mmCIF file of C-alpha atoms in Angstrom:
data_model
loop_
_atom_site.group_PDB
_atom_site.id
_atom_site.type_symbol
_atom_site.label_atom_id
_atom_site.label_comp_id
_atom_site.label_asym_id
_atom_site.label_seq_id
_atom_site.Cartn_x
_atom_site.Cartn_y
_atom_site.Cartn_z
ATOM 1 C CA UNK Y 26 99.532 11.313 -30.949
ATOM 2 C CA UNK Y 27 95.637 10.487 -30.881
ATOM 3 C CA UNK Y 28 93.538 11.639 -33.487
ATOM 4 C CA UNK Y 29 92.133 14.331 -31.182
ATOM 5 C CA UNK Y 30 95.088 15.680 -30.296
ATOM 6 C CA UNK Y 31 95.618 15.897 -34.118
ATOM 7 C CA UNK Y 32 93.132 17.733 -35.058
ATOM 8 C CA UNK Y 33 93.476 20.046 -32.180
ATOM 9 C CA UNK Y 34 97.015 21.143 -33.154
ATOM 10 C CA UNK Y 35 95.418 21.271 -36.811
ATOM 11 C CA UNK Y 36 92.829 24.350 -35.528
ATOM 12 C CA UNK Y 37 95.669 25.328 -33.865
ATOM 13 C CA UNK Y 38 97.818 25.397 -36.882
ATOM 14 C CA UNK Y 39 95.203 26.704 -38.990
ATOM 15 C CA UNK Y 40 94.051 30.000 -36.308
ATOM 16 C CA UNK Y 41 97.671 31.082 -35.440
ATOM 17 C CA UNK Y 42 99.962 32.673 -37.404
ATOM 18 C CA UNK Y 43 103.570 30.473 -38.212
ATOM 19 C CA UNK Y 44 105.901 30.444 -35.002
ATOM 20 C CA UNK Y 45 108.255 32.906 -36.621
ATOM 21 C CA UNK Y 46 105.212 35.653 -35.674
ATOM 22 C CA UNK Y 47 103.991 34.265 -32.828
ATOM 23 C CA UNK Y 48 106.217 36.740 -30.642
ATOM 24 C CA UNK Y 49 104.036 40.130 -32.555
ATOM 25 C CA UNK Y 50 100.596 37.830 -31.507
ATOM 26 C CA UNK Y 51 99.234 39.807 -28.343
ATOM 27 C CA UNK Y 52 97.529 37.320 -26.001
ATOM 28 C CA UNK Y 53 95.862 37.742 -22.496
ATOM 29 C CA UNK Y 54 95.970 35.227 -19.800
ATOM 30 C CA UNK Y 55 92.397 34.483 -18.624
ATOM 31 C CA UNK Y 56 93.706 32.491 -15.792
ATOM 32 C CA UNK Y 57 93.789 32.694 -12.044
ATOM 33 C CA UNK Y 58 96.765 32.084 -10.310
ATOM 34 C CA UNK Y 59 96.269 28.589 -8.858
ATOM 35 C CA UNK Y 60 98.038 29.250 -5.169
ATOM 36 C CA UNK Y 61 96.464 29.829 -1.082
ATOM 37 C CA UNK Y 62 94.319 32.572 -2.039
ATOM 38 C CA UNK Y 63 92.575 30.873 -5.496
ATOM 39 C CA UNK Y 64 88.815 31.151 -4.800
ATOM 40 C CA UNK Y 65 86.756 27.855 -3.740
ATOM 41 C CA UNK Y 66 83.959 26.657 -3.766
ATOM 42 C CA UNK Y 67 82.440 27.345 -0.136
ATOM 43 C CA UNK Y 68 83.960 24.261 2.025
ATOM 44 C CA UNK Y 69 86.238 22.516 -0.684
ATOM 45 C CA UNK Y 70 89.410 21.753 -0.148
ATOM 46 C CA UNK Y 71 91.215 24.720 -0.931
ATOM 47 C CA UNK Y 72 94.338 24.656 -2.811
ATOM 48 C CA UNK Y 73 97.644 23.967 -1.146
ATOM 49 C CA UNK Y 74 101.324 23.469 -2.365
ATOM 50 C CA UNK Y 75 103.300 21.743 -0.214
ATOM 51 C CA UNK Y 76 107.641 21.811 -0.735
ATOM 52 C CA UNK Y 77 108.990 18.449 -0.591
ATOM 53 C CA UNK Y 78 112.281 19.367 -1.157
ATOM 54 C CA UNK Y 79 114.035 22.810 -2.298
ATOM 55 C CA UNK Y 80 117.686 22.752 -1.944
ATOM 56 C CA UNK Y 81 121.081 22.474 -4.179
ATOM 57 C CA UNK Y 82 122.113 18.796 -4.573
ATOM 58 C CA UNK Y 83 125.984 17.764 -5.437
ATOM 59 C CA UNK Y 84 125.325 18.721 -9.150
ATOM 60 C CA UNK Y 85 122.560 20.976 -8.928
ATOM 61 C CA UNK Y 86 119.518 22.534 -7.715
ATOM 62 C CA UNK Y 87 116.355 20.642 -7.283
ATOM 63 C CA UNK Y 88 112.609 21.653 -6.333
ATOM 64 C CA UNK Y 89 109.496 19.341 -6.258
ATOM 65 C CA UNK Y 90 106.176 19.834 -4.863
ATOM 66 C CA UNK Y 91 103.084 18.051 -3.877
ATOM 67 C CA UNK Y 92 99.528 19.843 -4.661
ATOM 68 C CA UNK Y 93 95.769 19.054 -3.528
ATOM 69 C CA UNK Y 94 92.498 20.479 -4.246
ATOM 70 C CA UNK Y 95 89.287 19.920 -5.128
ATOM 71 C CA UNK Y 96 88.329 20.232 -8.731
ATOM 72 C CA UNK Y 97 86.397 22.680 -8.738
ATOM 73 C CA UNK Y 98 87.634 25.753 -7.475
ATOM 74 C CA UNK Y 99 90.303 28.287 -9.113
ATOM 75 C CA UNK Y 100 89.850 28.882 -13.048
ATOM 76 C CA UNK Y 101 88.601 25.687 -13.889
ATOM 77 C CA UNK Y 102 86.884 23.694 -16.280
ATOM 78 C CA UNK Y 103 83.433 21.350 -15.490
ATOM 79 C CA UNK Y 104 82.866 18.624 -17.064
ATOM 80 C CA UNK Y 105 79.863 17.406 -18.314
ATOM 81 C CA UNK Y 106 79.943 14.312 -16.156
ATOM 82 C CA UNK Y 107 79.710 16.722 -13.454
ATOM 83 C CA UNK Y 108 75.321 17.514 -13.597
ATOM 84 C CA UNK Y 109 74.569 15.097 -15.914
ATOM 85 C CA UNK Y 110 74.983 11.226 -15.930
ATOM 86 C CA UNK Y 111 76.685 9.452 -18.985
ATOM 87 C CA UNK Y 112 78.068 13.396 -19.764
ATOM 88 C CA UNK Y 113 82.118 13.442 -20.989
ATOM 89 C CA UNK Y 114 84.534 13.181 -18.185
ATOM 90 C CA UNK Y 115 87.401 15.456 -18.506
ATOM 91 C CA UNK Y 116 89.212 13.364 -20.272
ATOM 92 C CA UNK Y 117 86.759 12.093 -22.904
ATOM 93 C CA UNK Y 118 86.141 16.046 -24.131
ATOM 94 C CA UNK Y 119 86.965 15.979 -28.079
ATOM 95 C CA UNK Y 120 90.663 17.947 -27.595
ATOM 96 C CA UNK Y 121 89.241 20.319 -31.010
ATOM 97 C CA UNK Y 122 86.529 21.978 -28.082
ATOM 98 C CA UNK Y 123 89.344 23.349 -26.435
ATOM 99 C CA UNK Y 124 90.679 25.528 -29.784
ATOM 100 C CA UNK Y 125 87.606 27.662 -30.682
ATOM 101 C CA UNK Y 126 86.024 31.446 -31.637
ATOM 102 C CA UNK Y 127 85.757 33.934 -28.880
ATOM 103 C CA UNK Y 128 82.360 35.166 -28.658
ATOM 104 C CA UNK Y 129 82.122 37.885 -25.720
ATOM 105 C CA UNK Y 130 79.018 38.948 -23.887
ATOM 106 C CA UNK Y 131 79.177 42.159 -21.360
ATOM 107 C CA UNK Y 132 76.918 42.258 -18.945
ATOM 108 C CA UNK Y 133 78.872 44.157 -16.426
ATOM 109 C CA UNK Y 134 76.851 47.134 -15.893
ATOM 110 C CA UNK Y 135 73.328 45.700 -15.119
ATOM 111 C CA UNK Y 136 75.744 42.542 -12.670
ATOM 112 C CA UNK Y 137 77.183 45.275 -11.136
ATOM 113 C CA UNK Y 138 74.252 46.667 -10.017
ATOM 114 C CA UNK Y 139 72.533 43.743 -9.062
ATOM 115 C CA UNK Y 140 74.451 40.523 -8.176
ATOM 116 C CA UNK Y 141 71.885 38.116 -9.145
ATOM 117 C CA UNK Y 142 71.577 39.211 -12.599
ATOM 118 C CA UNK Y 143 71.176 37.014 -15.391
ATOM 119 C CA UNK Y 144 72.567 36.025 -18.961
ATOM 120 C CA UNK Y 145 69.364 36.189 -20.870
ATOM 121 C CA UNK Y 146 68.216 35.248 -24.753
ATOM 122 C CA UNK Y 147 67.727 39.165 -25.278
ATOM 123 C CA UNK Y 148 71.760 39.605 -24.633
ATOM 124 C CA UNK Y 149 72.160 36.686 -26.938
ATOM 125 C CA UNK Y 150 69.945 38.331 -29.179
ATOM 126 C CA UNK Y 151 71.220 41.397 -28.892
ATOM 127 C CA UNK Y 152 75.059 39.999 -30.029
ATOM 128 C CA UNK Y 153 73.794 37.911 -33.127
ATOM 129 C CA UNK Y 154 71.862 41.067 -34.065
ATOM 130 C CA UNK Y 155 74.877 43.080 -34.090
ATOM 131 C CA UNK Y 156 77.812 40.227 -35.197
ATOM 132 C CA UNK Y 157 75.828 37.420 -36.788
ATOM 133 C CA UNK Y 158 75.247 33.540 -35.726
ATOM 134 C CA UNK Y 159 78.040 32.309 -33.770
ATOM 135 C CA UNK Y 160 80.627 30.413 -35.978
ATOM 136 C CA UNK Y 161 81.525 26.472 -34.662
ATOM 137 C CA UNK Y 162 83.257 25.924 -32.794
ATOM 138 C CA UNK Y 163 82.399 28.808 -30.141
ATOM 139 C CA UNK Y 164 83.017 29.164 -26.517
ATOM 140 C CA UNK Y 165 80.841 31.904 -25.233
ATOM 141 C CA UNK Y 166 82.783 34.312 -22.643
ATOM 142 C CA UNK Y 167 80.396 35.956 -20.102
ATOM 143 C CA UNK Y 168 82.161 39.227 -18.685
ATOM 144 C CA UNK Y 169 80.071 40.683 -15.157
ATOM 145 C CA UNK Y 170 82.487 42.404 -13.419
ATOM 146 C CA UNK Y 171 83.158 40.397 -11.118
ATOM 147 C CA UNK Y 172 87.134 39.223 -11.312
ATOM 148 C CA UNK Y 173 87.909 42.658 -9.666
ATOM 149 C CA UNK Y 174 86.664 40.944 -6.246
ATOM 150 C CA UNK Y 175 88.660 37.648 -7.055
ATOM 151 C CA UNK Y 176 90.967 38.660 -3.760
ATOM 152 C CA UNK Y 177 87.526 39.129 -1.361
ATOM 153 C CA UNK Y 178 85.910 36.323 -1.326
ATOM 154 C CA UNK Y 179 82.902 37.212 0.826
ATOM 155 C CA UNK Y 180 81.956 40.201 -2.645
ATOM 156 C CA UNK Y 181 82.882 37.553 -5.143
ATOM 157 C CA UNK Y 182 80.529 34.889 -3.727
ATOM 158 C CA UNK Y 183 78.062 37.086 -2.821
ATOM 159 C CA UNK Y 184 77.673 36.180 1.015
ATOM 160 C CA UNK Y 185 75.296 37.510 3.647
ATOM 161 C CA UNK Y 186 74.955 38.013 6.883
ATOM 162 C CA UNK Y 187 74.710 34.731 8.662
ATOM 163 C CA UNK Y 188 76.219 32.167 5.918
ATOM 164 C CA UNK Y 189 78.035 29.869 7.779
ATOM 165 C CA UNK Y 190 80.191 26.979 5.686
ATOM 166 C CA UNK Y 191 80.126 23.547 7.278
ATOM 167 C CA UNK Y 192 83.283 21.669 6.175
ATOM 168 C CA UNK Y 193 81.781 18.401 7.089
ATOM 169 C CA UNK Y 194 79.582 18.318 4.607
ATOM 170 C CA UNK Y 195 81.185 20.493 1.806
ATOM 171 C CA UNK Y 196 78.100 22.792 1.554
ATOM 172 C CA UNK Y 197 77.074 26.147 2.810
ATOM 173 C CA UNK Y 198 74.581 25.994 5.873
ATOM 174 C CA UNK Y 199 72.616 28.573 4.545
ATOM 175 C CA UNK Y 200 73.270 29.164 0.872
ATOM 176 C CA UNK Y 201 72.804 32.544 0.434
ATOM 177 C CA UNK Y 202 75.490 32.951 -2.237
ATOM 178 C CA UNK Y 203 74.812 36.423 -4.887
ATOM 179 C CA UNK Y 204 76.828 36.623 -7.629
ATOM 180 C CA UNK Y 205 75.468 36.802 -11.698
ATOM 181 C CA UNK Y 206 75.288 33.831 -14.286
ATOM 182 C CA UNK Y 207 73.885 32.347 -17.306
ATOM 183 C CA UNK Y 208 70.120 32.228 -16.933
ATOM 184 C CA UNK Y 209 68.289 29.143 -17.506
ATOM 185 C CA UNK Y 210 66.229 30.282 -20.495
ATOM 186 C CA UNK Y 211 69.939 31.716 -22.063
ATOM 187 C CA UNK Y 212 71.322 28.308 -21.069
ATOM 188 C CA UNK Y 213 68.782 26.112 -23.002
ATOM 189 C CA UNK Y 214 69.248 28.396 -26.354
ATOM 190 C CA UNK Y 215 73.049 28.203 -26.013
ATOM 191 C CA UNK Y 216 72.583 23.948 -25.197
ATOM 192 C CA UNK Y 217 70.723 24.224 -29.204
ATOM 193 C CA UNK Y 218 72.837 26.256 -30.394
ATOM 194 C CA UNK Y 219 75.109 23.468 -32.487
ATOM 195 C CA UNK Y 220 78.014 26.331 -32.907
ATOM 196 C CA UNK Y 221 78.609 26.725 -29.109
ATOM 197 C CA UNK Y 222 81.396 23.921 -27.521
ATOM 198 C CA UNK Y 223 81.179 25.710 -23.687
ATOM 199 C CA UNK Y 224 80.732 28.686 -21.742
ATOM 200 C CA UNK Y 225 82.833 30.488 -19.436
ATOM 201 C CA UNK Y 226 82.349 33.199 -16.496
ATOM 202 C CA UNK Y 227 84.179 35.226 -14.556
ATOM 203 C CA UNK Y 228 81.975 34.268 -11.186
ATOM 204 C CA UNK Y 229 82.283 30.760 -8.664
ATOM 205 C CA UNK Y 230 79.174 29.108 -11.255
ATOM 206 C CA UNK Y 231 77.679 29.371 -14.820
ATOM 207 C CA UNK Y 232 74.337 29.588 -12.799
ATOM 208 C CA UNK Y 233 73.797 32.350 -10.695
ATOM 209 C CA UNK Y 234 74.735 31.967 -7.087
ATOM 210 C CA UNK Y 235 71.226 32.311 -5.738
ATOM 211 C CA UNK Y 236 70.652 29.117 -8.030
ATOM 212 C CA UNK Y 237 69.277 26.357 -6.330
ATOM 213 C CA UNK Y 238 68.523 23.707 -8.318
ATOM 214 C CA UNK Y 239 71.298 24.398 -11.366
ATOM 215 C CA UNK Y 240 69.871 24.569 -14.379
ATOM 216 C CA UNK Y 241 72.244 25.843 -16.648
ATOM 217 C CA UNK Y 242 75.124 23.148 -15.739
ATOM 218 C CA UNK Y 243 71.817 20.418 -16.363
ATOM 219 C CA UNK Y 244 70.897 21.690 -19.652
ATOM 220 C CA UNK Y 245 74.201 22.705 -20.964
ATOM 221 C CA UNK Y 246 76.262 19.478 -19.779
ATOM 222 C CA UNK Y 247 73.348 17.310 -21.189
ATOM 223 C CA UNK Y 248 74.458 18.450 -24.340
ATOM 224 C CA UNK Y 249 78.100 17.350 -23.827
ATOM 225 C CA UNK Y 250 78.629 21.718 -23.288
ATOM 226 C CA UNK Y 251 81.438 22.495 -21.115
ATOM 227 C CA UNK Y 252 81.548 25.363 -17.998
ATOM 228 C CA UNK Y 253 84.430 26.984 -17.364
ATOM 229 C CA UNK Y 254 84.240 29.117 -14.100
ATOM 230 C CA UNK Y 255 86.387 31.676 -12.606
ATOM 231 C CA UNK Y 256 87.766 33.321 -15.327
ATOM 232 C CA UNK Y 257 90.218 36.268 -14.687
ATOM 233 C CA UNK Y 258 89.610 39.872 -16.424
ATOM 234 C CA UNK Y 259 87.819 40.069 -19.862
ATOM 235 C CA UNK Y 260 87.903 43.691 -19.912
ATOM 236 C CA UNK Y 261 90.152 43.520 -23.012
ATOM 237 C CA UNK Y 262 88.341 40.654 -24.529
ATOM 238 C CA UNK Y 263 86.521 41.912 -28.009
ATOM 239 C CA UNK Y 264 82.908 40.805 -28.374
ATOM 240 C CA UNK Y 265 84.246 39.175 -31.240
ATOM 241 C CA UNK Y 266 87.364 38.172 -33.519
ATOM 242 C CA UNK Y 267 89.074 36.661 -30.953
ATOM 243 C CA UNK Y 268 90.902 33.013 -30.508
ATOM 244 C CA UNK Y 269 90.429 31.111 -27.285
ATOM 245 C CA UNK Y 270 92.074 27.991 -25.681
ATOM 246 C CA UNK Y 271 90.786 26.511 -22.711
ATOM 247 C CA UNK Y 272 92.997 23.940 -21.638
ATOM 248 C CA UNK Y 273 92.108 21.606 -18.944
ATOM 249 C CA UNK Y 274 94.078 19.177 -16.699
ATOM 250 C CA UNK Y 275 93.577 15.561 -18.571
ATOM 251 C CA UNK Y 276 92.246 14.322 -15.231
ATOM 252 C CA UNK Y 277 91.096 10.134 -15.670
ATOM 253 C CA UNK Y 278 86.791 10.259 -15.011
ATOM 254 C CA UNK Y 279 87.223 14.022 -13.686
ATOM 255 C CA UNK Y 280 84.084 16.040 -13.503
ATOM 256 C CA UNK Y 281 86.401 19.188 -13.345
ATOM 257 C CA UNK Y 282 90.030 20.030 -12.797
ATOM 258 C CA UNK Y 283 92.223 23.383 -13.812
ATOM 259 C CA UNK Y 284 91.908 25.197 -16.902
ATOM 260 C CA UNK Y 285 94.455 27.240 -18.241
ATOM 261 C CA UNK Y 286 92.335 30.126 -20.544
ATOM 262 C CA UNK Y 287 94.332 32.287 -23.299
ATOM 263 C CA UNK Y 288 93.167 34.077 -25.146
ATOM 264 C CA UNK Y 289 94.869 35.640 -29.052
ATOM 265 C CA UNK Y 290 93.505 39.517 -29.661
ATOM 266 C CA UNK Y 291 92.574 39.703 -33.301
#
């Protein structure tokens, strides 16, 4: 075992209650399903499971699968390595950022209203005013709304009339993409904020999708920060008190991969 895996099953050990109460511990699953219809990124390769053999052999019954996708697209983690050069890999996050404080911000009514709202220091102002500083390590959950549209993907990216994807080049041909995110003034006071680990959102992006030039990912992943995008339902997610674990996919120089996100009620 590696001294980060150590001390992450330390946290671990220290947060939970002993295995004999683990089955009274309520916990949500944050996760998407990973499967045909898992969200991606507009002309990535989508997620696809392919059966290489499902049968009964002579002394039993045997299943096995192949799977491709991009990395970024279902609940997933990004990397740091992914918007800024030198960042962490997947693999080279410290395993104790994956064990942290739940910190919840709901922004749901204003997103709701308006799909290219913003994250913005008055919310985090707002939260500290009301709960204190955030304790390390914290990964800050943004709730908008949005996971109820995680089966239409044209309302949970946001598209308009006219976007067309081109699947040569991976991009959209006219990026109009509306869905909420952390705003780039929110995203440099969470980057100093030496309590917060990562982020995560229930939307495609930790920017907003009318983001052009990223700033968020740049200022966050600078600071060796973490994203993790596509969250599932954080309705029952407490502004506070809560236990999180993000754990990603131990992918070799990823800049993303799959994230499974749980998450302990208090």
């Amino acid at each position: 075992m590696s001294a980060n895996q150590a001390i992450c099953w330390l946290l671990i050990g220290c947060w939970l209650p002993p295995l004999t109460s683990l089955a009274a511990a309520e916990w949500i699953d944050l996760s998407h399903t990973f499967n045909s219809t898992a969200q991606y990124w507009p002309g990535a390769l989508p997620f696809n499971l392919t059966a290489t053999f499902k049968g009964q052999k002579e002394f039993y019954w045997y299943e096995a699968n192949d799977f491709e996708a991009a990395e970024h697209g279902g609940t997933h983690m990004d990397a740091p390595s992914h918007f800024w050069k030198g960042g962490w890999s997947l693999d080279q996050i410290p395993a104790d950022r994956f064990v942290a404080h739940a910190a919840l911000i709901d922004i749901e009514d204003r997103s709701q209203k308006d799909p290219d709202s913003i994250l913005t220091p008055d919310d985090l102002a707002k939260w500290k005013s009301q709960y204190g500083s955030f304790k390390h390590p914290t990964i800050l959950l943004v709730r908008t709304g949005n996971a109820k549209y995680w089966s239409d993907s044209a309302r949970y990216f946001g598209f308009q009339n006219g976007t067309t994807i081109d699947t040569e080049s991976n991009e959209t041909s006219a990026p109009e993409l509306h869905f909420p995110g952390i705003g780039a003034e929110a995203g440099r006071f969470l980057a100093d904020d030496p309590a917060i680990v990562g982020v995560g959102i229930d939307t495609p992006s930790i920017d907003a999708g009318n983001s052009k030039t990223f700033p968020t990912h740049v200022t966050l992943f600078a600071a060796n920060k973490f994203g993790v995008e596509n969250v599932g339902d954080m309705s029952r997610v407490p502004a506070t008190g809560a236990t999180i674990l993000a754990l990603p996919m131990k992918i070799g120089g990823g800049s993303g991969g799959p994230c499974r996100v749980l998450v302990r009620l208090p």
